[in-house]
PDB file of C-alpha atoms in Angstrom:
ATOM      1  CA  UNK Z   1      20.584  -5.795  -2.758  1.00 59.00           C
ATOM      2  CA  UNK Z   2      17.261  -5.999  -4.419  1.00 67.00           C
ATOM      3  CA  UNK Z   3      14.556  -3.604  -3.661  1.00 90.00           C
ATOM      4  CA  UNK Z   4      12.599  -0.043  -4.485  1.00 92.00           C
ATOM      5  CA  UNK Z   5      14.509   3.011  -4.360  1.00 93.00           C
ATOM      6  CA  UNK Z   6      11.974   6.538  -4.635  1.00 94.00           C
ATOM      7  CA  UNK Z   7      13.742  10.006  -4.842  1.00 89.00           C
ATOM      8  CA  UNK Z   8      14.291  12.562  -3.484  1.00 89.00           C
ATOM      9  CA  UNK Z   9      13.279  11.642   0.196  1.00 87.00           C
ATOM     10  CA  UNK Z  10      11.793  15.085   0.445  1.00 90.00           C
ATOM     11  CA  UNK Z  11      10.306  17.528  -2.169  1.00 92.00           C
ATOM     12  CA  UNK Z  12       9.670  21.259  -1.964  1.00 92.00           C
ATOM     13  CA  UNK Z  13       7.811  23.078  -4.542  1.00 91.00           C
ATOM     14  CA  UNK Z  14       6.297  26.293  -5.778  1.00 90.00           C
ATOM     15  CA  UNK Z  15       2.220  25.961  -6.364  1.00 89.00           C
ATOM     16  CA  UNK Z  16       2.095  26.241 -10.450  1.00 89.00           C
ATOM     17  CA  UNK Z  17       5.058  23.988 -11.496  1.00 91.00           C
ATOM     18  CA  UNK Z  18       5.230  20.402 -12.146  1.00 93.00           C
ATOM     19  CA  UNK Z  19       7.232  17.953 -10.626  1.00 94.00           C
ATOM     20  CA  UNK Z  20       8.872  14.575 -11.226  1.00 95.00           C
ATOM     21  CA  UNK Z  21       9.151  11.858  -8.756  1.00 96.00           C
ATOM     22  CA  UNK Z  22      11.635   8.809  -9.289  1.00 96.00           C
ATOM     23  CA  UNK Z  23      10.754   5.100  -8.762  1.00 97.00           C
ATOM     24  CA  UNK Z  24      13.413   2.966  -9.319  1.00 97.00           C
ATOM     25  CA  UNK Z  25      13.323  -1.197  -9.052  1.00 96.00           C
ATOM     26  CA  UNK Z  26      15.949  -4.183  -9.786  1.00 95.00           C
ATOM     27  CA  UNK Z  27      13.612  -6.931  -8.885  1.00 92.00           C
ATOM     28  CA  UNK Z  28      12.807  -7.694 -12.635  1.00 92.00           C
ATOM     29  CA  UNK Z  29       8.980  -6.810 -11.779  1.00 90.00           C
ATOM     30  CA  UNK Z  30       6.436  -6.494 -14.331  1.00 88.00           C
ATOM     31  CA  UNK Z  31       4.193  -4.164 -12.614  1.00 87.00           C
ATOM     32  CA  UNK Z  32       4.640  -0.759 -10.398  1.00 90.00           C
ATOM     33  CA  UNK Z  33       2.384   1.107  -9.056  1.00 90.00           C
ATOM     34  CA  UNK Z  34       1.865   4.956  -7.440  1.00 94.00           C
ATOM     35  CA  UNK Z  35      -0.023   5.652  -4.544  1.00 92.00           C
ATOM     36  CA  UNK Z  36      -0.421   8.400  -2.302  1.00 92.00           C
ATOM     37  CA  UNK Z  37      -1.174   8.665   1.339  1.00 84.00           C
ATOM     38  CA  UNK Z  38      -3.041  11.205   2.818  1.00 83.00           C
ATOM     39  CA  UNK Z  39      -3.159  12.115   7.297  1.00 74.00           C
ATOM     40  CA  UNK Z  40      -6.366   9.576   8.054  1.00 64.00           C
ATOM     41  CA  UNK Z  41      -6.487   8.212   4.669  1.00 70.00           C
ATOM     42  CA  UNK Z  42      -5.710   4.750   3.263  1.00 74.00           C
ATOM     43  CA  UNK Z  43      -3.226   4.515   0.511  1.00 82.00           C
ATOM     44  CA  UNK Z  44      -5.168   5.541  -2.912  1.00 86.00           C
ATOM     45  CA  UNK Z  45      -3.737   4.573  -5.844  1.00 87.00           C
ATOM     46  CA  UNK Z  46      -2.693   7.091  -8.634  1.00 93.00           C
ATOM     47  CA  UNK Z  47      -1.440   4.910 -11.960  1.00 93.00           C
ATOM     48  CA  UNK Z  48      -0.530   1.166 -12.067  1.00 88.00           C
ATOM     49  CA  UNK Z  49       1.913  -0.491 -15.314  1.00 89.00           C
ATOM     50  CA  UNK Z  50       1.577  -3.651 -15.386  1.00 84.00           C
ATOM     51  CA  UNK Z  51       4.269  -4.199 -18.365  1.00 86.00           C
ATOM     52  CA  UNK Z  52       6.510  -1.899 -20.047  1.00 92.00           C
ATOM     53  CA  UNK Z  53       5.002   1.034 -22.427  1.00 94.00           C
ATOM     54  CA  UNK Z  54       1.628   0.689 -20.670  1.00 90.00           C
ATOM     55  CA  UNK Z  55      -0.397   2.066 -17.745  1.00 91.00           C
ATOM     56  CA  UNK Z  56      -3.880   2.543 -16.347  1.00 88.00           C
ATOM     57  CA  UNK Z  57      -5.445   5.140 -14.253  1.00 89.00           C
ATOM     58  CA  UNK Z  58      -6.025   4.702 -11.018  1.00 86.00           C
ATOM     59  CA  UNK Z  59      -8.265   6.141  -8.483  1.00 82.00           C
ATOM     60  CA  UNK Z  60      -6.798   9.586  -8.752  1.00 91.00           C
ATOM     61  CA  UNK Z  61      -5.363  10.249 -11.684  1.00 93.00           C
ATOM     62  CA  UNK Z  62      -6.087  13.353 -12.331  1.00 95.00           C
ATOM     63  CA  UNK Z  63      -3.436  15.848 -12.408  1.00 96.00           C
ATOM     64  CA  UNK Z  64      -0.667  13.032 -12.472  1.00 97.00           C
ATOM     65  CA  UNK Z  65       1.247  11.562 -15.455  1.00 97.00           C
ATOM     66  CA  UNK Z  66       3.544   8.435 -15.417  1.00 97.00           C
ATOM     67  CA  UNK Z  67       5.873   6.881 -18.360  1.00 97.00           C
ATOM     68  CA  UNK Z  68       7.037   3.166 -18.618  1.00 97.00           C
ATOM     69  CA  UNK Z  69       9.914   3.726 -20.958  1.00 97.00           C
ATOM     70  CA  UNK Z  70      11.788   0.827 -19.210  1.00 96.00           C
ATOM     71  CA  UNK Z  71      10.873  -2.184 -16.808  1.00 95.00           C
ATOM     72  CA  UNK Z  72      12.799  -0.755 -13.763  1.00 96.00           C
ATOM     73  CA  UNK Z  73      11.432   2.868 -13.979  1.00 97.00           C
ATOM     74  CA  UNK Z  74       8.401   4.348 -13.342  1.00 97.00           C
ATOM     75  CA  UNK Z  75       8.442   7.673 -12.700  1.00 97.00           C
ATOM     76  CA  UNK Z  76       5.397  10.016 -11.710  1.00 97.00           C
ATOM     77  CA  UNK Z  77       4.869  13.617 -12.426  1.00 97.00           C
ATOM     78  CA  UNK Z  78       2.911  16.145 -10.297  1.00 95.00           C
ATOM     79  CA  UNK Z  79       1.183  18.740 -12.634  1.00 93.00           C
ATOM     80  CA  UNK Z  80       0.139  21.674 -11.970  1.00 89.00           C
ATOM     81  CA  UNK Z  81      -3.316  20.300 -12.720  1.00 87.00           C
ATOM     82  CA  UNK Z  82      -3.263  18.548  -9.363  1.00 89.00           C
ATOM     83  CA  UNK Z  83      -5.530  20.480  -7.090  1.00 89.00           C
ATOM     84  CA  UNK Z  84      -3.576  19.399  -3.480  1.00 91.00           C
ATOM     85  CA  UNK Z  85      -0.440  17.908  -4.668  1.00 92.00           C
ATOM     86  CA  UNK Z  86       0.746  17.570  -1.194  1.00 94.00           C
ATOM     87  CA  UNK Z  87       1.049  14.269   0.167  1.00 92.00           C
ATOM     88  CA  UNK Z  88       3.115  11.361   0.584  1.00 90.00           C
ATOM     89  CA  UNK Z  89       4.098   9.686  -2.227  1.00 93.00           C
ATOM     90  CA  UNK Z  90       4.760   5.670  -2.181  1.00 92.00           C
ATOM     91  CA  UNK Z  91       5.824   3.425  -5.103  1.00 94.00           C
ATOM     92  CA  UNK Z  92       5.737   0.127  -5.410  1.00 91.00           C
ATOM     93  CA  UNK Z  93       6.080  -3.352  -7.575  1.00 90.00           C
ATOM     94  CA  UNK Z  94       4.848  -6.467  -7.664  1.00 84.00           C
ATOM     95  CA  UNK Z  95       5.762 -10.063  -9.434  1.00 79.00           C
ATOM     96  CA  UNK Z  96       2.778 -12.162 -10.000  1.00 62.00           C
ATOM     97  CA  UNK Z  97       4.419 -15.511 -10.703  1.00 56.00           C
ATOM     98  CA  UNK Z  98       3.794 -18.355  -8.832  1.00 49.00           C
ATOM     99  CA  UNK Z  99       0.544 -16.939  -7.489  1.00 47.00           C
ATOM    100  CA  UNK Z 100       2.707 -14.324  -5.416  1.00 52.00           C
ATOM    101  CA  UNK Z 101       1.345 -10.971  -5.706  1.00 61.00           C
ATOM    102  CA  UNK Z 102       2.703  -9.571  -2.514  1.00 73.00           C
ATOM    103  CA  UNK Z 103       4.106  -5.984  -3.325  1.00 80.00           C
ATOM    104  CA  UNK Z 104       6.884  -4.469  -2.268  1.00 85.00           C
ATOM    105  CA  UNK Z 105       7.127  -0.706  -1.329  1.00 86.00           C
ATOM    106  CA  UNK Z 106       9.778   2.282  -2.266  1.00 88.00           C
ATOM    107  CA  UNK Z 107      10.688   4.290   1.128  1.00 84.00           C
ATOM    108  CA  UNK Z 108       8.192   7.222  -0.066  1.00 88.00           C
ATOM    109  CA  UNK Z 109       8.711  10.648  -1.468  1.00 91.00           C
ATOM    110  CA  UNK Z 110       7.035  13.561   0.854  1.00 90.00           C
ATOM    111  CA  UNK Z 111       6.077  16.272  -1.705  1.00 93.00           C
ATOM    112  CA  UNK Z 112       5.260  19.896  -0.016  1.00 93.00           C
ATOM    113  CA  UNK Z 113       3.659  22.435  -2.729  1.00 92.00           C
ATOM    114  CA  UNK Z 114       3.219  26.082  -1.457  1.00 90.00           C
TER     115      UNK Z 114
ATOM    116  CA  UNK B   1     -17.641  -0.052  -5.462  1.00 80.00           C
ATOM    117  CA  UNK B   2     -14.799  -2.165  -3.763  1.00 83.00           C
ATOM    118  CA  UNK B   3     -14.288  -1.330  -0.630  1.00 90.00           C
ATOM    119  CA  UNK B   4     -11.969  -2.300   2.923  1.00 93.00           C
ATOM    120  CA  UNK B   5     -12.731  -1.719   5.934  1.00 95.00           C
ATOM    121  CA  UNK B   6     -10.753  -1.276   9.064  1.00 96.00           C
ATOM    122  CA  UNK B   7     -11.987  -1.035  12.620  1.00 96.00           C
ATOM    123  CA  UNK B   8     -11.202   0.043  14.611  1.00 95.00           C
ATOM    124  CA  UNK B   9      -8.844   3.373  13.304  1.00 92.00           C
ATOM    125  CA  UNK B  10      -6.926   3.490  16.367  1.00 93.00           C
ATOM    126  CA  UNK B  11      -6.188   1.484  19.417  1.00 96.00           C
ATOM    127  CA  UNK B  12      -3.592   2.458  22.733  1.00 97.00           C
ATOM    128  CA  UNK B  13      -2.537  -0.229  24.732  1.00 97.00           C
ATOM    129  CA  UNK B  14      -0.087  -1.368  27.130  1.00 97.00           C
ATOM    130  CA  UNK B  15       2.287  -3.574  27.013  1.00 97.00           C
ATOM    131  CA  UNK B  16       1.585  -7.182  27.444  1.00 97.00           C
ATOM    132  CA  UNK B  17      -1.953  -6.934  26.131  1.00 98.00           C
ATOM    133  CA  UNK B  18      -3.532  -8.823  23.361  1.00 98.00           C
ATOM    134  CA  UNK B  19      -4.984  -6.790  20.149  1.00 98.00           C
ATOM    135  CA  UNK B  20      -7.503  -8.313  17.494  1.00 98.00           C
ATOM    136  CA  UNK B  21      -7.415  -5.839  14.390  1.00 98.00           C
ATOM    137  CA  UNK B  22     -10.175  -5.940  11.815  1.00 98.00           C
ATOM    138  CA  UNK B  23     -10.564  -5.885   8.179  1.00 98.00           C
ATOM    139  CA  UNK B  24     -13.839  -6.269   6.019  1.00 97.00           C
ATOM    140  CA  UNK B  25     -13.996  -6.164   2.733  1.00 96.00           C
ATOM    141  CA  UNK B  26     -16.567  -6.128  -0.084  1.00 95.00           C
ATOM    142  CA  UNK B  27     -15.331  -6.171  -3.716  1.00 90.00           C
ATOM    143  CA  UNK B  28     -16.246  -8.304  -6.664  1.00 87.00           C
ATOM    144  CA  UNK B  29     -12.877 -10.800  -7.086  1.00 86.00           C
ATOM    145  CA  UNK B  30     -11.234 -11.255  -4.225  1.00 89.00           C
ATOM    146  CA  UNK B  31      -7.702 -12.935  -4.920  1.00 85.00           C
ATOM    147  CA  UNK B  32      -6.136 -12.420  -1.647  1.00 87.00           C
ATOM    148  CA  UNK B  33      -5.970 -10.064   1.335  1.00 92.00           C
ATOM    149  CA  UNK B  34      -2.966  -8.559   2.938  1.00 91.00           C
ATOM    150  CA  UNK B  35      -1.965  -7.167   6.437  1.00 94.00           C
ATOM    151  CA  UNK B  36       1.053  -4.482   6.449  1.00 91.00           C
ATOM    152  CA  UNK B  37       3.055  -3.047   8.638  1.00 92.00           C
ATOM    153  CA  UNK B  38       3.392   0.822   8.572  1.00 84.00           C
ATOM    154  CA  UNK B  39       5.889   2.454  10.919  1.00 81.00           C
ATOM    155  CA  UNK B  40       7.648   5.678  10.134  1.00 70.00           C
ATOM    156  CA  UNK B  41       7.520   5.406   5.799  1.00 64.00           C
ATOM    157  CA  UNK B  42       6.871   2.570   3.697  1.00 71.00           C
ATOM    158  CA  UNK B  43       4.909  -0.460   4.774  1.00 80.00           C
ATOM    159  CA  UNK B  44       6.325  -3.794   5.144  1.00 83.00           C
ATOM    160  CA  UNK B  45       4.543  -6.984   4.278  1.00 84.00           C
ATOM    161  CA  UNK B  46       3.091  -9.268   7.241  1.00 91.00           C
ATOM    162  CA  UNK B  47       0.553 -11.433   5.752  1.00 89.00           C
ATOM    163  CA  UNK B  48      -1.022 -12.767   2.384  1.00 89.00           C
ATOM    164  CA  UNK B  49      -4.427 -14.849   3.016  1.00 91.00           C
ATOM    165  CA  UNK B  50      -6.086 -16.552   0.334  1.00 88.00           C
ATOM    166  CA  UNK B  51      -7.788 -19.587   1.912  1.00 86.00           C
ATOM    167  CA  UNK B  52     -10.470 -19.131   4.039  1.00 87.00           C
ATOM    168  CA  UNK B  53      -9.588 -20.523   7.856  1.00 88.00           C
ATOM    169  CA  UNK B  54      -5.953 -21.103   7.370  1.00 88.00           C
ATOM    170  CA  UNK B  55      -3.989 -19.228  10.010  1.00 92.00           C
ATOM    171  CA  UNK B  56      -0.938 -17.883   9.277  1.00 93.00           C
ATOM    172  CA  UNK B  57       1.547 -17.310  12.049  1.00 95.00           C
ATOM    173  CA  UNK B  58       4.881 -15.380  12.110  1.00 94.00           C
ATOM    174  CA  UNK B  59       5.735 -14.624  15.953  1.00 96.00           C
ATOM    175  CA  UNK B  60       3.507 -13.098  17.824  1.00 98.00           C
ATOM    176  CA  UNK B  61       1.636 -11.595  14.584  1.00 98.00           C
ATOM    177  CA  UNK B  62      -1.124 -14.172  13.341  1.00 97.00           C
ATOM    178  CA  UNK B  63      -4.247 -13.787  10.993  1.00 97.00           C
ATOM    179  CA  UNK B  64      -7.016 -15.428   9.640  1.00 96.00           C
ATOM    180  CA  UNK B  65      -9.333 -14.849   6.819  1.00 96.00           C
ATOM    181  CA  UNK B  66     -12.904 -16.022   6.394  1.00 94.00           C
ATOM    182  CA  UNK B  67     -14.026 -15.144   2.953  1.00 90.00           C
ATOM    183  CA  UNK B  68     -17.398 -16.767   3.641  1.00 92.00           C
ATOM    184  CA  UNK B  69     -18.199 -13.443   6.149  1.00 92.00           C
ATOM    185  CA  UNK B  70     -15.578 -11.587   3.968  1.00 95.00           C
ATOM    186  CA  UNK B  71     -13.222 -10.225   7.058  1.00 95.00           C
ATOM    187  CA  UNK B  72      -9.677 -10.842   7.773  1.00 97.00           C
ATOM    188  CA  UNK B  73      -8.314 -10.529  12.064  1.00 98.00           C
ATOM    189  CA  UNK B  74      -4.692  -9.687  12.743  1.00 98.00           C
ATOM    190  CA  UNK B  75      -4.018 -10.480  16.647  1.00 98.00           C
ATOM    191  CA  UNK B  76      -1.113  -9.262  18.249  1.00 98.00           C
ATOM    192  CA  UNK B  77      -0.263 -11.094  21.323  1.00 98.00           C
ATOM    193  CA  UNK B  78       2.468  -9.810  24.575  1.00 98.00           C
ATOM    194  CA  UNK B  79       2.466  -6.319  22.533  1.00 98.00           C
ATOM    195  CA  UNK B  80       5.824  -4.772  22.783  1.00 97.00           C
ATOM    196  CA  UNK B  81       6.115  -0.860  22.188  1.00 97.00           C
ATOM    197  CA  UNK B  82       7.739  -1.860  18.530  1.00 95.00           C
ATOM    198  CA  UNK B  83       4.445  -3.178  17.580  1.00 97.00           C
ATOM    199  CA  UNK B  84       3.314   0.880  17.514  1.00 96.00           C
ATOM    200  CA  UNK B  85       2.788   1.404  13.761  1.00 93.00           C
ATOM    201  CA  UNK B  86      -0.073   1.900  11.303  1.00 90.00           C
ATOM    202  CA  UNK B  87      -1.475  -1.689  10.009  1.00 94.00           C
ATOM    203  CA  UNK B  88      -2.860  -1.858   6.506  1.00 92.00           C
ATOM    204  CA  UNK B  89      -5.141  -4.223   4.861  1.00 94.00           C
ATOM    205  CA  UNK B  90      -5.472  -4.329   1.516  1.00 91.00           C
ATOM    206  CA  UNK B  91      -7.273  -6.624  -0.813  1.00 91.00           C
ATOM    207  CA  UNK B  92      -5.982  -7.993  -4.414  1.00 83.00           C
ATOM    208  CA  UNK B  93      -9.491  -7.592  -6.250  1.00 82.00           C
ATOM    209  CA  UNK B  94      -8.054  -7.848 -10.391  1.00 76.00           C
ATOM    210  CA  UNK B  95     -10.712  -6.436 -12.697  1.00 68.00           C
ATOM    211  CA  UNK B  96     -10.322  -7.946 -16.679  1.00 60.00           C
ATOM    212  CA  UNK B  97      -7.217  -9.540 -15.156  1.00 55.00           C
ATOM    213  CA  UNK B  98      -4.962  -6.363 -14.570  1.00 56.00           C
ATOM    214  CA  UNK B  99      -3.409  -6.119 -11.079  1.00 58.00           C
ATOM    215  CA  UNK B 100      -6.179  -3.823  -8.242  1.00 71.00           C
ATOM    216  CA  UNK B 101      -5.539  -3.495  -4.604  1.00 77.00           C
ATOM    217  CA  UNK B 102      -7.851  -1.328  -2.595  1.00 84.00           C
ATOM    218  CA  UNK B 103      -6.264  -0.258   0.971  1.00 87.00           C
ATOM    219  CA  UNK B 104      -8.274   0.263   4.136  1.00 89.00           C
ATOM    220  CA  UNK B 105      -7.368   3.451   6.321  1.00 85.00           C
ATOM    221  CA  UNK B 106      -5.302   1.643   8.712  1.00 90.00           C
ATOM    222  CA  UNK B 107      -5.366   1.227  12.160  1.00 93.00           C
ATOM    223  CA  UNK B 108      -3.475   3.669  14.121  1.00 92.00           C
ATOM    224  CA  UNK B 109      -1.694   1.017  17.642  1.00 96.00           C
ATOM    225  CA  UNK B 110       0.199   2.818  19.820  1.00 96.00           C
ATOM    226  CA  UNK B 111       1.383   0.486  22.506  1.00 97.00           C
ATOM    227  CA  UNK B 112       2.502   2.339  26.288  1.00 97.00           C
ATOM    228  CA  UNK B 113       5.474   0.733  28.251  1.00 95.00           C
TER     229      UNK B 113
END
């Protein structure tokens, strides 16, 4: 089945170390995205990649990093930089052909720093 | 600065009733807009609008956009208590042609039997 896969589900971590989240997609998507979701908050977004080996900043970049090493991964790390790391996490892709730019969504990752 | 806007942030109903959800938007190319469905983790797509007046239907879900008074409605109608979920909006606004969507707060339904 095609689709979005994020791991782990859940995500406990120490306050001072960094953390890597996994996005994983077979839908032969060019571009993924990170967001994160805040209680009250719309979904900001964190890094986009719209092809392989490249990515922008998004709103709130800072205190994230992201790699697009291959089409179908694009993982996201929390740094220690990140000021309130915890949130909910949700990837996602998109296609872009045929005027469809509808994205799809990962089930989330819900990080917990302490 | 881009922006969405939903109104209202949260809405209880009963069963039955009708709902009209609201998103207005203000952001400088506007590609499309699109309604999701947020229930326990990650949303799932309703709509995408890109014509101005054209409803689109699926069920008892429909929505409209008018990109002349830049706002999008989502109506609900017989509301069931699986219609209780968060509902995004989010508009496709692409700045030097890379991919942007800016996402409203939601509104929060919660739908009594």
């Amino acid at each position: 089945d095609g689709g979005i896969t994020q791991s782990p589900k859940y995500l406990f971590r120490k306050e001072g170390q960094n953390v890597t989240l996994s996005c994983e997609q077979n839908l032969n998507h060019d571009a993924m995205y990170w967001y994160r979701q805040d209680p009250g908050q719309g979904l900001r977004l964190i890094y986009y990649s719209q092809i392989v080996n490249d990515f922008q900043k998004g709103d709130i970049a800072e205190g994230y990093s992201v790699s697009r090493e291959k089409k179908e991964s694009f993982p996201l790390t929390v740094t220690s930089a990140q000021k309130n790391p915890t949130a909910f996490y949700l990837c996602a892709s998109s296609d872009g052909r045929d005027g469809s730019y509808e994205q799809y969504f990962g089930p989330g990752t819900r990080l917990t720093v302490t | 600065e881009d922006k969405v806007v939903q109104s209202p942030l949260s809405l209880v109903v009963h069963e039955g009733d009708t709902v009209t959800l609201n998103c207005s938007y203000e952001v400088t190319n506007f590609r499309s807009l699109l309604w999701y469905k947020q229930e326990k983790k990650a949303p799932t797509f309703l709509f995408m609008l890109t014509s101005s007046g054209i409803e689109k239907k699926s069920g008892r879900l429909s929505s409209i956009l008018d990109k002349k008074e830049l706002f999008s409605i989502l109506n609900i109608t017989a509301t069931q208590t699986g219609d209780s979920a968060i509902y995004l909006c989010a508009v496709d606004c692409p700045t030097s042609g890379t991919y942007k969507y800016i996402f409203g707060t939601g509104t929060r339904l919660k739908v009594l039997a």
